[in-house]
Amino acid sequence: MNLHEYQGKELFNQYNLPVSKGIVIDDPENALKACRDIGGSKWVVKAQVHAGGRGKSGGVILVENPDDAREFAKKWLGKRLVTYQTDVNGQLVNSILIEECTDIASELYLSAVVDRASKKIVFIGSSEGGVNIEEVAANTPDKIIYESIDPLTGAQPFQARKIAKVLGLDPQQTKQFTPMLLNLMKLFVEKDLALLEINPLVITSGGKLHCLDAKINIDSNAIYRQPEIEEMHDSSQEDPRESEAAKNDLSYVSLDGNIGCMVNGAGLAMGTMDTIKFYGGNPANFLDVGGTATQERVAKAFKLILADPEVKVVLVNIFGGIVRCDLIAEGILAAIEEVGVEIPVVVRLEGNNAEIGSQILLESGVKIESKNDLAEAAKKAVELSK
Amino acid sequence: MSILINDDTRVLVQGFTGSQATLHSEQAIEYGTNIVGGVTPGKGGKTHLGKPVFDTVQEAVKNVDPNASLIFVPAPFCKDSILEAAESGIKLIICITEGVPTLDMLVVKKRVDELGITLIGPNCPGIITPGKGKMGIMPASIHIPGSIGIISRSGTLTYEAVKQTTDLGMGQSSCVGIGGDPIPGSSFIDILKMFEDDSQTQAIVMVGEIGGSAEEEAGEYIKNHVTKPVISYIAGQTAPAGKRMGHAGAIIAGGKGTASDKIKTLKDCGVHIAENLVDIGSKVAEVLGR
């Protein structure tokens, strides 16, 4: 789960990490008061969306007059911001962060991720900030440090000093950086982060370290124990069908094809999409009905697929391990009755109670193509999608 | 032989009295697996499915001497349950549960490695040695004893590979679902080693998917250390970047972890690739000249 920049900075604040004084508004009329309350004579105004590349797309400006902040808010609130990281529709702007302006002497990079290969949290630091870190890694690898944290001992001050060297910090800044790094680690662990990125981490003209941006991603598996984070969830930043699916505990990803897919198991769901493509068709979605699919959930999954107007045919592919195929068959029939399906449905049932499931479908009188063989089922779905 | 499960495997089930554990323990017992008891805190002293229930793993170890544990407890309690089994001296732990927080797994993985324990999962279908026993949630009926070793990050794709090999008359030595999480207890490499050393296994099917670099690392290992033919299928060729495809670990991040990169690396390492999901079985037959 992603957080907005202003939410990330709220967390930074809680962990004594230096961030700019800022105020979030969702009404342009509050812009003037926000600028006044922050004080100073220059402000940075930033559209809040779950995507990078905002600056290059006009989503961040520097203003010297509060009226300009209000105009910016008027222009963007309720609109969609398109950046190189979003799709063509962009992301809805429903809040704007106004911050005091920071005088920058230099820009650095700092992030932390769970590294799958080493099975550790790894801090990544670079003296080259404000740019794409992948490019720095490719072109000037000596300017990057990767520092792994032992999960049992946690981050140690010496590790902060090591990173500080590569960042090029002076002794005074290193003293400021050491508790910062330990606090970032504390934040990472206590809030179950999957990714934390400060790009850029800057040195101000006064020589102090300052977090100018905050990108945070939380481990979805851990949301149950992070009620404060759960409150921050902004479903407007997600595909509406994907958030509807999530509410029903279904795993769904929208794609741009026309063959709706309902599959049990994430791997088989991906494999089914690939098989459709292999036979010349295009999947409309990824959908895993899960291992404990009840009739109700299957019906909901069906409705979700049919809500996509592009879908011309639905391919149901179930390999019954935990989930019984007769249950799936009943779910399909219940959903068809409930929603009123007018497009063709191809069903492939295999595994646990597959024959009973196929029998239920056959005897229902509903027009369903039932295949035991996945290749045959996929080919049929592709044919019907043309 | 076969790997991980054999005639001496004595299984303890943690979270024994829950509905999923009950369903799958019943099936495992019916399949001939030697389940010696279970643990559900607060229900010690009872009998469930004809087996004794204990409050702690330690009591179970003292009374029924299990050497493997199968975990079905809910995700918030998995870290505790895995560590309980590990600290009680159980050397093979299978965790089926999906949704375990990643940071819990970082600590668990480090500790089980220190103790020299084999952890499979979480978020996995478990393991089966056809004809001998199963610790997991796979439908036993599709398996037959044979010489193909199967390793997979996905449950239902494991079943698909099993069914296809069975349909062509080639059975399985053992099947291991290592799970779809970013931090699995065992990697492809850990299981490849076991299959390479197992005299019953003649060929290995490795089913991978997008996300991370486990397949690439396995490819390097296969090139240098595996003499048996390896056939691989990689799911997610049509998956968009940046989206989590159901499994917590199945995500193309920063342009890394794509199916095409994995397939290319594996091919370069001498692994046989089944391009289409439905061709895994026939690819194995072709490679083995059957």
PDB file of N, CA and C in Angstrom, chain A residues 69-100:
ATOM      1  N   ALA A  69      -0.642  30.056  -5.268  1.00  0.00           N
ATOM      2  CA  ALA A  69      -0.887  28.744  -4.644  1.00  0.00           C
ATOM      3  C   ALA A  69      -2.362  28.393  -4.773  1.00  0.00           C
ATOM      4  N   ARG A  70      -3.212  29.420  -4.571  1.00  0.00           N
ATOM      5  CA  ARG A  70      -4.649  29.180  -4.692  1.00  0.00           C
ATOM      6  C   ARG A  70      -5.017  28.825  -6.144  1.00  0.00           C
ATOM      7  N   GLU A  71      -4.432  29.559  -7.089  1.00  0.00           N
ATOM      8  CA  GLU A  71      -4.711  29.276  -8.503  1.00  0.00           C
ATOM      9  C   GLU A  71      -4.293  27.848  -8.869  1.00  0.00           C
ATOM     10  N   PHE A  72      -3.119  27.450  -8.359  1.00  0.00           N
ATOM     11  CA  PHE A  72      -2.620  26.090  -8.620  1.00  0.00           C
ATOM     12  C   PHE A  72      -3.592  25.053  -8.060  1.00  0.00           C
ATOM     13  N   ALA A  73      -4.055  25.303  -6.839  1.00  0.00           N
ATOM     14  CA  ALA A  73      -4.994  24.364  -6.198  1.00  0.00           C
ATOM     15  C   ALA A  73      -6.298  24.295  -6.997  1.00  0.00           C
ATOM     16  N   LYS A  74      -6.777  25.462  -7.454  1.00  0.00           N
ATOM     17  CA  LYS A  74      -8.001  25.514  -8.257  1.00  0.00           C
ATOM     18  C   LYS A  74      -7.841  24.696  -9.529  1.00  0.00           C
ATOM     19  N   LYS A  75      -6.642  24.857 -10.128  1.00  0.00           N
ATOM     20  CA  LYS A  75      -6.377  24.174 -11.392  1.00  0.00           C
ATOM     21  C   LYS A  75      -6.348  22.653 -11.216  1.00  0.00           C
ATOM     22  N   TRP A  76      -5.773  22.179 -10.091  1.00  0.00           N
ATOM     23  CA  TRP A  76      -5.520  20.740  -9.987  1.00  0.00           C
ATOM     24  C   TRP A  76      -6.525  19.937  -9.167  1.00  0.00           C
ATOM     25  N   LEU A  77      -7.098  20.521  -8.126  1.00  0.00           N
ATOM     26  CA  LEU A  77      -7.983  19.713  -7.266  1.00  0.00           C
ATOM     27  C   LEU A  77      -9.154  19.151  -8.076  1.00  0.00           C
ATOM     28  N   GLY A  78      -9.343  17.859  -7.968  1.00  0.00           N
ATOM     29  CA  GLY A  78     -10.414  17.205  -8.719  1.00  0.00           C
ATOM     30  C   GLY A  78     -10.005  16.794 -10.122  1.00  0.00           C
ATOM     31  N   LYS A  79      -8.794  17.233 -10.552  1.00  0.00           N
ATOM     32  CA  LYS A  79      -8.299  16.845 -11.881  1.00  0.00           C
ATOM     33  C   LYS A  79      -7.352  15.654 -11.752  1.00  0.00           C
ATOM     34  N   ARG A  80      -6.969  15.109 -12.901  1.00  0.00           N
ATOM     35  CA  ARG A  80      -6.052  13.962 -12.896  1.00  0.00           C
ATOM     36  C   ARG A  80      -4.703  14.392 -13.439  1.00  0.00           C
ATOM     37  N   LEU A  81      -3.669  14.016 -12.705  1.00  0.00           N
ATOM     38  CA  LEU A  81      -2.309  14.371 -13.096  1.00  0.00           C
ATOM     39  C   LEU A  81      -1.668  13.178 -13.808  1.00  0.00           C
ATOM     40  N   VAL A  82      -1.183  13.427 -15.014  1.00  0.00           N
ATOM     41  CA  VAL A  82      -0.531  12.364 -15.781  1.00  0.00           C
ATOM     42  C   VAL A  82       0.980  12.561 -15.690  1.00  0.00           C
ATOM     43  N   THR A  83       1.701  11.552 -15.226  1.00  0.00           N
ATOM     44  CA  THR A  83       3.167  11.612 -15.214  1.00  0.00           C
ATOM     45  C   THR A  83       3.680  10.381 -15.959  1.00  0.00           C
ATOM     46  N   TYR A  84       5.000  10.327 -16.113  1.00  0.00           N
ATOM     47  CA  TYR A  84       5.554   9.168 -16.823  1.00  0.00           C
ATOM     48  C   TYR A  84       5.336   7.870 -16.051  1.00  0.00           C
ATOM     49  N   GLN A  85       4.976   7.978 -14.769  1.00  0.00           N
ATOM     50  CA  GLN A  85       4.741   6.758 -13.976  1.00  0.00           C
ATOM     51  C   GLN A  85       3.270   6.338 -13.950  1.00  0.00           C
ATOM     52  N   THR A  86       2.350   7.203 -14.412  1.00  0.00           N
ATOM     53  CA  THR A  86       0.931   6.838 -14.383  1.00  0.00           C
ATOM     54  C   THR A  86       0.528   6.279 -15.751  1.00  0.00           C
ATOM     55  N   ASP A  87      -0.715   5.800 -15.854  1.00  0.00           N
ATOM     56  CA  ASP A  87      -1.217   5.431 -17.174  1.00  0.00           C
ATOM     57  C   ASP A  87      -1.758   6.707 -17.840  1.00  0.00           C
ATOM     58  N   VAL A  88      -2.368   6.583 -19.010  1.00  0.00           N
ATOM     59  CA  VAL A  88      -2.798   7.771 -19.752  1.00  0.00           C
ATOM     60  C   VAL A  88      -3.886   8.560 -19.028  1.00  0.00           C
ATOM     61  N   ASN A  89      -4.625   7.899 -18.134  1.00  0.00           N
ATOM     62  CA  ASN A  89      -5.683   8.601 -17.411  1.00  0.00           C
ATOM     63  C   ASN A  89      -5.150   9.405 -16.229  1.00  0.00           C
ATOM     64  N   GLY A  90      -3.950   9.099 -15.781  1.00  0.00           N
ATOM     65  CA  GLY A  90      -3.367   9.820 -14.657  1.00  0.00           C
ATOM     66  C   GLY A  90      -4.001   9.453 -13.322  1.00  0.00           C
ATOM     67  N   GLN A  91      -3.602  10.199 -12.297  1.00  0.00           N
ATOM     68  CA  GLN A  91      -4.085   9.941 -10.942  1.00  0.00           C
ATOM     69  C   GLN A  91      -4.842  11.171 -10.450  1.00  0.00           C
ATOM     70  N   LEU A  92      -5.932  10.909  -9.709  1.00  0.00           N
ATOM     71  CA  LEU A  92      -6.772  11.991  -9.204  1.00  0.00           C
ATOM     72  C   LEU A  92      -6.031  12.801  -8.131  1.00  0.00           C
ATOM     73  N   VAL A  93      -6.071  14.136  -8.268  1.00  0.00           N
ATOM     74  CA  VAL A  93      -5.503  15.008  -7.246  1.00  0.00           C
ATOM     75  C   VAL A  93      -6.629  15.410  -6.304  1.00  0.00           C
ATOM     76  N   ASN A  94      -6.603  14.912  -5.074  1.00  0.00           N
ATOM     77  CA  ASN A  94      -7.631  15.361  -4.140  1.00  0.00           C
ATOM     78  C   ASN A  94      -7.057  16.032  -2.901  1.00  0.00           C
ATOM     79  N   SER A  95      -5.736  16.241  -2.918  1.00  0.00           N
ATOM     80  CA  SER A  95      -5.146  17.053  -1.858  1.00  0.00           C
ATOM     81  C   SER A  95      -3.864  17.686  -2.386  1.00  0.00           C
ATOM     82  N   ILE A  96      -3.518  18.819  -1.773  1.00  0.00           N
ATOM     83  CA  ILE A  96      -2.334  19.560  -2.205  1.00  0.00           C
ATOM     84  C   ILE A  96      -1.536  19.942  -0.977  1.00  0.00           C
ATOM     85  N   LEU A  97      -0.238  19.720  -1.064  1.00  0.00           N
ATOM     86  CA  LEU A  97       0.638  20.031   0.060  1.00  0.00           C
ATOM     87  C   LEU A  97       1.339  21.359  -0.209  1.00  0.00           C
ATOM     88  N   ILE A  98       1.190  22.295   0.728  1.00  0.00           N
ATOM     89  CA  ILE A  98       1.915  23.566   0.634  1.00  0.00           C
ATOM     90  C   ILE A  98       3.004  23.544   1.698  1.00  0.00           C
ATOM     91  N   GLU A  99       4.226  23.828   1.278  1.00  0.00           N
ATOM     92  CA  GLU A  99       5.359  23.746   2.203  1.00  0.00           C
ATOM     93  C   GLU A  99       6.192  25.009   2.156  1.00  0.00           C
ATOM     94  N   GLU A 100       6.909  25.246   3.237  1.00  0.00           N
ATOM     95  CA  GLU A 100       7.890  26.334   3.221  1.00  0.00           C
ATOM     96  C   GLU A 100       8.993  25.939   2.235  1.00  0.00           C
TER      97      GLU A 100
END
